[in-house]
PDB file of C-alpha atoms in Angstrom:
ATOM      1  CA  MET A  28     -11.890  -2.147  11.761  1.00  0.00           C
ATOM      2  CA  SER A  29     -12.487  -5.094   9.485  1.00  0.00           C
ATOM      3  CA  ASP A  30      -9.730  -7.098   7.858  1.00  0.00           C
ATOM      4  CA  PHE A  31     -10.701  -5.724   4.456  1.00  0.00           C
ATOM      5  CA  THR A  32     -10.342  -2.119   5.662  1.00  0.00           C
ATOM      6  CA  LEU A  33      -6.942  -2.866   7.178  1.00  0.00           C
ATOM      7  CA  GLU A  34      -5.842  -4.512   3.948  1.00  0.00           C
ATOM      8  CA  ILE A  35      -6.921  -1.491   1.896  1.00  0.00           C
ATOM      9  CA  LEU A  36      -5.090   0.833   4.301  1.00  0.00           C
ATOM     10  CA  TRP A  37      -1.975  -1.345   3.989  1.00  0.00           C
ATOM     11  CA  PHE A  38      -2.160  -1.151   0.176  1.00  0.00           C
ATOM     12  CA  ILE A  39      -2.510   2.633   0.394  1.00  0.00           C
ATOM     13  CA  LEU A  40       0.541   2.769   2.682  1.00  0.00           C
ATOM     14  CA  GLN A  41       2.481   0.615   0.200  1.00  0.00           C
ATOM     15  CA  PHE A  42       1.458   2.952  -2.641  1.00  0.00           C
ATOM     16  CA  ILE A  43       2.505   6.084  -0.732  1.00  0.00           C
ATOM     17  CA  THR A  44       5.816   4.573   0.369  1.00  0.00           C
ATOM     18  CA  SER A  45       6.749   3.420  -3.124  1.00  0.00           C
ATOM     19  CA  PHE A  46       5.611   6.781  -4.536  1.00  0.00           C
ATOM     20  CA  PHE A  47       8.069   8.662  -2.328  1.00  0.00           C
ATOM     21  CA  ALA A  48      10.843   6.102  -2.819  1.00  0.00           C
ATOM     22  CA  THR A  49      10.523   6.552  -6.573  1.00  0.00           C
ATOM     23  CA  ILE A  50      10.525  10.335  -6.244  1.00  0.00           C
ATOM     24  CA  PHE A  51      13.680  10.226  -4.118  1.00  0.00           C
ATOM     25  CA  PHE A  52      15.441   8.031  -6.663  1.00  0.00           C
ATOM     26  CA  ALA A  53      14.269  10.339  -9.439  1.00  0.00           C
ATOM     27  CA  ILE A  54      15.953  13.176  -7.547  1.00  0.00           C
ATOM     28  CA  VAL A  55      19.138  11.104  -7.212  1.00  0.00           C
ATOM     29  CA  PHE A  56      19.057  10.370 -10.958  1.00  0.00           C
ATOM     30  CA  ASN A  57      18.561  14.075 -11.656  1.00  0.00           C
ATOM     31  CA  ALA A  58      15.151  13.847 -13.319  1.00  0.00           C
ATOM     32  CA  PRO A  59      13.595  17.198 -14.254  1.00  0.00           C
ATOM     33  CA  ARG A  60      11.724  18.761 -11.355  1.00  0.00           C
ATOM     34  CA  LYS A  61       8.417  18.875 -13.232  1.00  0.00           C
ATOM     35  CA  LEU A  62       8.592  15.090 -13.752  1.00  0.00           C
ATOM     36  CA  LEU A  63       9.096  14.073 -10.129  1.00  0.00           C
ATOM     37  CA  LEU A  64       5.401  13.491  -9.389  1.00  0.00           C
ATOM     38  CA  PRO A  65       4.751  11.594 -12.646  1.00  0.00           C
ATOM     39  CA  CYS A  66       7.837   9.451 -11.995  1.00  0.00           C
ATOM     40  CA  GLY A  67       6.584   8.745  -8.494  1.00  0.00           C
ATOM     41  CA  PHE A  68       3.192   7.763  -9.833  1.00  0.00           C
ATOM     42  CA  VAL A  69       4.690   5.407 -12.429  1.00  0.00           C
ATOM     43  CA  GLY A  70       6.859   3.686  -9.833  1.00  0.00           C
ATOM     44  CA  ALA A  71       4.022   3.419  -7.317  1.00  0.00           C
ATOM     45  CA  VAL A  72       1.669   1.879  -9.888  1.00  0.00           C
ATOM     46  CA  GLY A  73       4.292  -0.688 -10.883  1.00  0.00           C
ATOM     47  CA  TRP A  74       4.952  -1.572  -7.253  1.00  0.00           C
ATOM     48  CA  ILE A  75       1.298  -1.804  -6.231  1.00  0.00           C
ATOM     49  CA  VAL A  76       0.574  -4.208  -9.120  1.00  0.00           C
ATOM     50  CA  TYR A  77       3.498  -6.360  -7.998  1.00  0.00           C
ATOM     51  CA  TYR A  78       2.482  -6.157  -4.349  1.00  0.00           C
ATOM     52  CA  VAL A  79      -1.201  -6.973  -4.893  1.00  0.00           C
ATOM     53  CA  LEU A  80      -0.384  -9.951  -7.121  1.00  0.00           C
ATOM     54  CA  PHE A  81       2.325 -11.233  -4.779  1.00  0.00           C
ATOM     55  CA  THR A  82       0.016 -10.826  -1.774  1.00  0.00           C
ATOM     56  CA  TYR A  83      -2.590 -13.000  -3.471  1.00  0.00           C
ATOM     57  CA  ASP A  84      -0.202 -15.924  -4.077  1.00  0.00           C
ATOM     58  CA  VAL A  85       1.099 -15.147  -7.542  1.00  0.00           C
ATOM     59  CA  SER A  86       4.774 -16.027  -7.911  1.00  0.00           C
ATOM     60  CA  ALA A  87       7.318 -13.234  -7.503  1.00  0.00           C
ATOM     61  CA  VAL A  88       8.466 -13.715 -11.103  1.00  0.00           C
ATOM     62  CA  THR A  89       4.963 -13.362 -12.556  1.00  0.00           C
ATOM     63  CA  ALA A  90       4.139 -10.452 -10.271  1.00  0.00           C
ATOM     64  CA  SER A  91       7.379  -8.720 -11.277  1.00  0.00           C
ATOM     65  CA  PHE A  92       6.559  -9.223 -14.947  1.00  0.00           C
ATOM     66  CA  ALA A  93       3.062  -7.762 -14.500  1.00  0.00           C
ATOM     67  CA  GLY A  94       4.390  -4.827 -12.475  1.00  0.00           C
ATOM     68  CA  ALA A  95       7.092  -4.095 -15.034  1.00  0.00           C
ATOM     69  CA  LEU A  96       4.633  -4.422 -17.924  1.00  0.00           C
ATOM     70  CA  LEU A  97       2.231  -1.909 -16.405  1.00  0.00           C
ATOM     71  CA  LEU A  98       5.159   0.302 -15.403  1.00  0.00           C
ATOM     72  CA  GLY A  99       6.380   0.232 -19.010  1.00  0.00           C
ATOM     73  CA  VAL A 100       2.961   1.121 -20.366  1.00  0.00           C
ATOM     74  CA  MET A 101       2.596   3.956 -17.844  1.00  0.00           C
ATOM     75  CA  ALA A 102       6.106   5.194 -18.639  1.00  0.00           C
ATOM     76  CA  HIS A 103       5.284   5.350 -22.337  1.00  0.00           C
ATOM     77  CA  LEU A 104       2.026   7.155 -21.685  1.00  0.00           C
ATOM     78  CA  MET A 105       3.758   9.690 -19.423  1.00  0.00           C
ATOM     79  CA  SER A 106       6.557  10.056 -21.944  1.00  0.00           C
ATOM     80  CA  ARG A 107       4.084  10.928 -24.670  1.00  0.00           C
ATOM     81  CA  TYR A 108       2.068  13.232 -22.432  1.00  0.00           C
ATOM     82  CA  TYR A 109       5.065  15.198 -21.099  1.00  0.00           C
ATOM     83  CA  LYS A 110       7.081  14.924 -24.351  1.00  0.00           C
ATOM     84  CA  GLN A 111      10.125  13.593 -22.514  1.00  0.00           C
ATOM     85  CA  PRO A 112      12.287  10.474 -23.040  1.00  0.00           C
ATOM     86  CA  VAL A 113      10.745   7.294 -21.662  1.00  0.00           C
ATOM     87  CA  ILE A 114      14.009   6.358 -19.918  1.00  0.00           C
ATOM     88  CA  ILE A 115      13.374   9.061 -17.294  1.00  0.00           C
ATOM     89  CA  PHE A 116      10.289   7.174 -16.168  1.00  0.00           C
ATOM     90  CA  TYR A 117      11.844   3.721 -16.556  1.00  0.00           C
ATOM     91  CA  VAL A 118      14.907   4.357 -14.426  1.00  0.00           C
ATOM     92  CA  ALA A 119      13.154   5.923 -11.466  1.00  0.00           C
ATOM     93  CA  GLY A 120      10.049   3.753 -11.705  1.00  0.00           C
ATOM     94  CA  ILE A 121      11.818   0.412 -11.802  1.00  0.00           C
ATOM     95  CA  ILE A 122      13.574   0.934  -8.459  1.00  0.00           C
ATOM     96  CA  PRO A 123      10.802  -0.483  -6.232  1.00  0.00           C
ATOM     97  CA  LEU A 124      10.670  -3.692  -8.290  1.00  0.00           C
ATOM     98  CA  VAL A 125      14.397  -4.447  -8.256  1.00  0.00           C
ATOM     99  CA  PRO A 126      15.124  -7.462  -6.002  1.00  0.00           C
ATOM    100  CA  GLY A 127      18.019  -5.829  -4.162  1.00  0.00           C
ATOM    101  CA  GLY A 128      17.326  -7.441  -0.788  1.00  0.00           C
ATOM    102  CA  LEU A 129      17.238 -10.889  -2.325  1.00  0.00           C
ATOM    103  CA  ALA A 130      20.497 -10.217  -4.196  1.00  0.00           C
ATOM    104  CA  TYR A 131      22.052  -9.116  -0.905  1.00  0.00           C
ATOM    105  CA  ASP A 132      20.891 -12.341   0.755  1.00  0.00           C
ATOM    106  CA  ALA A 133      22.330 -14.407  -2.089  1.00  0.00           C
ATOM    107  CA  THR A 134      25.677 -12.664  -1.763  1.00  0.00           C
ATOM    108  CA  LYS A 135      25.661 -12.951   2.022  1.00  0.00           C
ATOM    109  CA  ASN A 136      24.899 -16.685   1.847  1.00  0.00           C
ATOM    110  CA  LEU A 137      27.651 -17.132  -0.699  1.00  0.00           C
ATOM    111  CA  ILE A 138      30.144 -15.456   1.631  1.00  0.00           C
ATOM    112  CA  ILE A 139      29.139 -17.541   4.654  1.00  0.00           C
ATOM    113  CA  ASN A 140      29.450 -20.743   2.570  1.00  0.00           C
ATOM    114  CA  ASP A 141      25.716 -21.561   2.484  1.00  0.00           C
ATOM    115  CA  TYR A 142      25.876 -22.435  -1.188  1.00  0.00           C
ATOM    116  CA  ASP A 143      22.467 -24.094  -1.508  1.00  0.00           C
ATOM    117  CA  THR A 144      20.608 -21.007  -0.262  1.00  0.00           C
ATOM    118  CA  ALA A 145      22.914 -18.721  -2.241  1.00  0.00           C
ATOM    119  CA  ILE A 146      22.189 -20.573  -5.483  1.00  0.00           C
ATOM    120  CA  GLN A 147      18.433 -20.609  -4.809  1.00  0.00           C
ATOM    121  CA  ASN A 148      18.371 -16.885  -4.078  1.00  0.00           C
ATOM    122  CA  GLY A 149      20.655 -16.135  -7.012  1.00  0.00           C
ATOM    123  CA  ILE A 150      18.361 -18.004  -9.389  1.00  0.00           C
ATOM    124  CA  LYS A 151      15.338 -16.128  -7.972  1.00  0.00           C
ATOM    125  CA  VAL A 152      17.145 -12.816  -8.511  1.00  0.00           C
ATOM    126  CA  ALA A 153      18.000 -13.768 -12.087  1.00  0.00           C
ATOM    127  CA  LEU A 154      14.433 -14.860 -12.847  1.00  0.00           C
ATOM    128  CA  ILE A 155      12.883 -11.746 -11.290  1.00  0.00           C
ATOM    129  CA  SER A 156      15.358  -9.480 -13.092  1.00  0.00           C
ATOM    130  CA  GLY A 157      14.632 -11.247 -16.359  1.00  0.00           C
ATOM    131  CA  ALA A 158      10.884 -10.899 -15.781  1.00  0.00           C
ATOM    132  CA  ILE A 159      11.292  -7.164 -15.167  1.00  0.00           C
ATOM    133  CA  ALA A 160      13.342  -6.773 -18.348  1.00  0.00           C
ATOM    134  CA  PHE A 161      10.858  -8.872 -20.325  1.00  0.00           C
ATOM    135  CA  GLY A 162       7.932  -6.809 -18.997  1.00  0.00           C
ATOM    136  CA  LEU A 163       9.595  -3.604 -20.161  1.00  0.00           C
ATOM    137  CA  ILE A 164      10.382  -5.149 -23.551  1.00  0.00           C
ATOM    138  CA  VAL A 165       6.786  -6.300 -24.021  1.00  0.00           C
ATOM    139  CA  ALA A 166       5.525  -2.795 -23.165  1.00  0.00           C
ATOM    140  CA  GLU A 167       7.986  -1.379 -25.699  1.00  0.00           C
ATOM    141  CA  MET A 168       6.781  -3.828 -28.336  1.00  0.00           C
ATOM    142  CA  ILE A 169       3.134  -2.984 -27.639  1.00  0.00           C
ATOM    143  CA  PHE A 170       3.746   0.723 -28.132  1.00  0.00           C
ATOM    144  CA  HIS A 171       5.960   0.208 -31.160  1.00  0.00           C
ATOM    145  CA  SER A 172       3.347  -2.021 -32.814  1.00  0.00           C
ATOM    146  CA  PHE A 173       0.495   0.338 -31.956  1.00  0.00           C
ATOM    147  CA  PHE A 174       2.170   3.411 -33.429  1.00  0.00           C
ATOM    148  CA  ARG A 175       3.414   1.488 -36.448  1.00  0.00           C
ATOM    149  CA  ALA A 176      -0.120   0.251 -37.149  1.00  0.00           C
ATOM    150  CA  ARG A 177      -1.500   3.737 -36.629  1.00  0.00           C
ATOM    151  CA  ARG A 178       1.016   5.162 -39.107  1.00  0.00           C
ATOM    152  CA  TYR A 179       0.082   2.467 -41.627  1.00  0.00           C
ATOM    153  CA  VAL A 180      -3.649   3.211 -41.285  1.00  0.00           C
ATOM    154  CA  ARG A 181      -3.051   6.937 -41.708  1.00  0.00           C
ATOM    155  CA  ARG A 182      -0.966   6.375 -44.837  1.00  0.00           C
ATOM    156  CA  ARG A 183      -3.645   4.114 -46.302  1.00  0.00           C
ATOM    157  CA  GLN A 184      -6.341   6.695 -45.540  1.00  0.00           C
ATOM    158  CA  ASN A 185      -4.315   9.508 -47.104  1.00  0.00           C
ATOM    159  CA  SER A 186      -3.666   7.508 -50.255  1.00  0.00           C
ATOM    160  CA  LEU A 187      -7.369   6.871 -50.857  1.00  0.00           C
TER     161      LEU A 187
END
């Protein structure tokens, strides 16, 4: 097999793994049964965007922002389609992006008195977490602005 084929297969494996991880967390968070597959899809899309960008030398912070932004957009679309609260898709879908391993390393290095590494990892965790939060906020602002503009256009059309 060529390198390109192996890379595509690896991306597919990453998608499938994050899909099931998101579904399992959706089960833990008691999401409705009919939303398990959509939650899995939202989480897998967010992760695959992060993974593809990070694989091609984009910083972890930027990749996390892009993954969270697309995850937020997908969560809003699924929320509208299934007529359910968007938080159901946010909570389960964000799990693959959370830098838990890096936070663990920061804490471990803090405990073993390796303060330089602990501070570096802690700052990375804070930046990645902030990028995830900012990505979700930007997605929220996009949808809020879109529907506000749509409401305004409809009111203007009705008044004419």
